[in-house]
Amino acid sequence: MENTIQQPVTKTICYHCGEDCDNDSIETDEKIFCCHGCKTVYEIINQNNLCSYYDIETAPGINQKKAIRSGKFDFLDDAKIKSELIHFKDSEQEHITFYLPQMHCSSCIWILENLKKINPGITRSQVNFIKKDVTIVYDFKKTTLKKVAETLTLIGYEPHISLNNAEGKKVKKTDNSRIVKLGIAGFCFGNIMMLSFPEYFSMGEIEDPKLQQWFNYLNLILSLPVFFYSASEFFVSGYKGLRQKFLNIDAPIALAVLITFLRSVYEILLETGSGYLDSMSGIVFFMLVGRYFQNRTYQNISFDRDFKSYFPLGVSVINSDNTEKQVSVSDLKPGDRIKIHHDEIIPADGILFLGKATIDYSFVTGESLPVEKSIGEIVYAGGKQTTGAIEMEVVKETSQSYLTQLWNNETFKENKEEPKKSFIHSVSRYFTYSLFSVASIAAAYWAINDTSKIWNAVTSVLIVACPCALLLSATFTNGNMIRILNKYKFFVKNESVIERMESIDTVVFDKTGTITEQTQSEIHFEGNPLNQEQNRIIRSLAGQSNHPLSRHILSCLPFDKTLPVKSYEEIKGQGTTATIAGSLVKIGSAQFVTGSNHFSSSRGSRIFVSINDEFLGCFVIQNNYRKNLREIISALKNQFQLKILSGDNASEEPFLKTVFGNQTEMLFNQKPEDKLRVIKKLQQRKRKVLMIGDGLNDAGALKQSDVGIAISDNTNTFSPACDAILSGKNFILLNELIRYCRKQKQIIYSSFVLSVVYNLVGLYFAVQGDLKPVIAAILMPASSVSIVLLTTGMSAFYELKLKRMNLTKVSFSPDTHHS
């Protein structure tokens, strides 16, 4: 039997944030709020006549139950820190860009671009919704950087400021060169086609030869920027490949462009024809379109974050006169006494000086339960303090801390084997060999039969059989797949990640934060239902300890008065005991409470309870596993070998065996270097490994694996260096996303077959030395458009199952956290 705590019934929702209101007495202007924080934000917005914020979206605000500590942004008054963050300053204004992870809807954009009505010192604010940041221009004579941050926080958009913001503050200039090349190629291609229409419709017989020659010269002038500027990247890439004795796909494309241009110049200058400048400019234009379409996804996602994205920028240092001063984390030195507040990250290794420390190291080690530290013990950087404020004495600078050393460990910097070149390059190499063979055969044939046709036949073969269709197949397939994956919050670093998915045969999972939810564990009581007096006694004893498991018990039991506790004793690693209301109470391990370890295995951590040596039962603490975990794993284990590598303890192993099966190898208490070692051993056995993790302790393994996917509940905040980022909310689609990526080759090969058909038609005319410009002008765009339509259609077709799964699972699936 289980003794569970019933949740209150929801009656109303908050006007500001839309969350359930436990108490509907917080009311103003006939509107109900879930907390005083939401009410305060509403009043600020209302006072500044910005209530249209609530008209654009229903309940668009951010919940304000978690109060913001006073003085949190004092470090922004520090001149050094400020100079590191500001990216522009003149005599009247300063520019700052803040990352706001809370931004989620059009109401957010509207309120953030009207900040000047709330803070008169702000002159302008501009939102980049995709990047979730806002650039603010403010008059530093009327307001300060600290007040700007406080203004954002007051309305529910607390800026995320980390050490990485200071070290990488410079705004990256966008490389627009490809866009310029694309624009020039498109403009010239369109005009060359327009000037060639008279020749197309007259089949090359324009009545006025001078007019035709003028059109030809105009086409030649328009082709020059296409050939010398827009097509330059193909020549550079092809040349670099040849220097390395590698024939990439850009080499035959560059050759086709070169031959087409030279023959066209030859014909126009000698007035023997009009050339194929329309085809040449079309090749370049469509190639650039494909590459731009493929690569445009990556600019807003960072796949190479490091630990500095996780660290705060400022920290409170306690001076000798007990006053606090905000300093930059990078300026901390041994001997500094620092104050860490509730829910703040510890930025440097130190010795606990004052307060009760309960440190959450789940992101660093994978251990799901917080670690309790006593005064005098060392506390390592990277953990999060979860119980009030503590004071520490720094023993190592941030750059020398355990976490920094872990990240900078040479073991994690060893480069994995260079991945094989894309199969596209291999196909293009055989294509090029075949192309030269056909050209050689045509040359040999006409050398025997009609030498005047050798030049026309050879150049026509090289022009019409350009491998641009093959490159278009790859670029548009990858571009479409990346766009579709992006819709489902699966962001890949580049197209090679999709290609490597096809060879994966082993999937390795981290546990904490990966297959479990990044939320508080669930707790319930197994045994006879506890009465009110027993609840009161157990709660009184649990309240004496600061151990994480005791705090879990406190959160489970109903609030009641605390009884006097006598003879309290806490035995490390075993449990606590005391006399309460005349009864001897014990809470702890089975051996400590009952004198025996012979209890049936149960999922989760178990805390046993007895009163007067009468065993009452046990509290069971369980992780919240992600939705439909059983279904996801069942589908994956039919295709891949599965493994679990966890930094957590093995308390959940029996349950995980029921999900993954007894044949799945599960390794617990794994340090970061242990995980890396396991991945390397698998690769030495010729396994192709997909690693799925979420924390710093997974960084080395993610980097070493053939494909590393970081699970993140916020794709714009910290995640370790990886090949792809998957939103935690869409973990439920993992199997379908992998399956979709593995369709890449099938789509590319299908479109390649279509391109071969067009090439055969073109070669029929080319080998005869009778390729008319109008035929080339028809074949080139027709093949390109057909391939674009085919790749788009097949990508959309294979997405249908993914879309169905998304609708049924993500949008409408019931809560099945416990699988």
CSV table of N, CA and C in Angstrom, one decimal, residues 5 520 523 535-560 562 587 619 621:
chain,number,residue,atom,x,y,z
A,5,ILE,N,0.5,11.9,-1.1
A,5,ILE,CA,0.0,13.2,-0.8
A,5,ILE,C,-0.9,13.7,-2.0
A,520,GLN,N,12.6,17.6,-10.0
A,520,GLN,CA,12.8,16.9,-8.7
A,520,GLN,C,12.3,15.5,-8.7
A,523,ILE,N,8.6,11.0,-4.7
A,523,ILE,CA,8.8,10.2,-3.4
A,523,ILE,C,7.4,9.7,-3.0
A,535,ASN,N,3.2,10.6,11.2
A,535,ASN,CA,3.7,11.7,10.3
A,535,ASN,C,4.5,12.8,11.0
A,536,ARG,N,3.9,13.2,12.2
A,536,ARG,CA,4.5,14.3,13.0
A,536,ARG,C,5.8,13.9,13.6
A,537,ILE,N,5.9,12.6,14.1
A,537,ILE,CA,7.2,12.2,14.7
A,537,ILE,C,8.3,12.0,13.6
A,538,ILE,N,7.9,11.4,12.5
A,538,ILE,CA,8.9,11.2,11.4
A,538,ILE,C,9.4,12.6,10.9
A,539,ARG,N,8.4,13.5,10.7
A,539,ARG,CA,8.8,14.8,10.2
A,539,ARG,C,9.7,15.6,11.1
A,540,SER,N,9.5,15.4,12.4
A,540,SER,CA,10.3,16.1,13.4
A,540,SER,C,11.7,15.6,13.4
A,541,LEU,N,11.9,14.3,13.2
A,541,LEU,CA,13.3,13.7,13.1
A,541,LEU,C,13.9,14.1,11.8
A,542,ALA,N,13.2,14.0,10.7
A,542,ALA,CA,13.8,14.4,9.4
A,542,ALA,C,14.2,15.8,9.3
A,543,GLY,N,13.5,16.7,10.1
A,543,GLY,CA,13.8,18.1,10.1
A,543,GLY,C,15.1,18.4,10.8
A,544,GLN,N,15.7,17.5,11.5
A,544,GLN,CA,16.9,17.7,12.3
A,544,GLN,C,18.2,17.6,11.4
A,545,SER,N,18.0,16.9,10.2
A,545,SER,CA,19.1,16.6,9.3
A,545,SER,C,19.0,17.4,8.1
A,546,ASN,N,20.2,17.8,7.6
A,546,ASN,CA,20.3,18.5,6.3
A,546,ASN,C,20.6,17.6,5.2
A,547,HIS,N,20.6,16.3,5.4
A,547,HIS,CA,20.9,15.3,4.3
A,547,HIS,C,19.8,15.4,3.2
A,548,PRO,N,20.2,15.3,2.0
A,548,PRO,CA,19.2,15.5,0.9
A,548,PRO,C,18.0,14.5,1.0
A,549,LEU,N,18.3,13.3,1.5
A,549,LEU,CA,17.2,12.3,1.6
A,549,LEU,C,16.2,12.7,2.7
A,550,SER,N,16.7,13.3,3.7
A,550,SER,CA,15.8,13.8,4.8
A,550,SER,C,15.0,15.0,4.3
A,551,ARG,N,15.5,15.8,3.4
A,551,ARG,CA,14.8,16.9,2.8
A,551,ARG,C,13.7,16.4,1.9
A,552,HIS,N,14.0,15.3,1.2
A,552,HIS,CA,12.9,14.7,0.4
A,552,HIS,C,11.8,14.2,1.2
A,553,ILE,N,12.1,13.6,2.4
A,553,ILE,CA,11.0,13.1,3.3
A,553,ILE,C,10.2,14.3,3.8
A,554,LEU,N,10.8,15.4,4.1
A,554,LEU,CA,10.1,16.6,4.6
A,554,LEU,C,9.2,17.1,3.5
A,555,SER,N,9.6,17.1,2.2
A,555,SER,CA,8.8,17.6,1.2
A,555,SER,C,7.5,16.7,0.9
A,556,CYS,N,7.6,15.4,1.4
A,556,CYS,CA,6.5,14.5,1.1
A,556,CYS,C,5.5,14.5,2.2
A,557,LEU,N,5.9,14.8,3.5
A,557,LEU,CA,5.0,14.7,4.6
A,557,LEU,C,4.2,16.0,4.8
A,558,PRO,N,2.9,16.0,5.2
A,558,PRO,CA,2.2,17.2,5.4
A,558,PRO,C,2.8,18.1,6.5
A,559,PHE,N,2.7,19.4,6.3
A,559,PHE,CA,3.2,20.3,7.3
A,559,PHE,C,2.5,20.2,8.6
A,560,ASP,N,3.2,20.1,9.7
A,560,ASP,CA,2.6,20.0,11.1
A,560,ASP,C,3.6,20.6,12.1
A,562,THR,N,6.4,20.8,15.0
A,562,THR,CA,7.5,20.0,15.2
A,562,THR,C,7.6,19.7,16.7
A,587,ILE,N,15.5,6.4,11.2
A,587,ILE,CA,15.3,6.6,9.7
A,587,ILE,C,16.6,6.4,9.1
A,619,PHE,N,10.3,5.0,2.7
A,619,PHE,CA,10.1,6.0,1.6
A,619,PHE,C,10.9,5.6,0.4
A,621,ILE,N,12.4,7.0,-3.2
A,621,ILE,CA,12.6,8.1,-4.0
A,621,ILE,C,13.0,7.7,-5.4
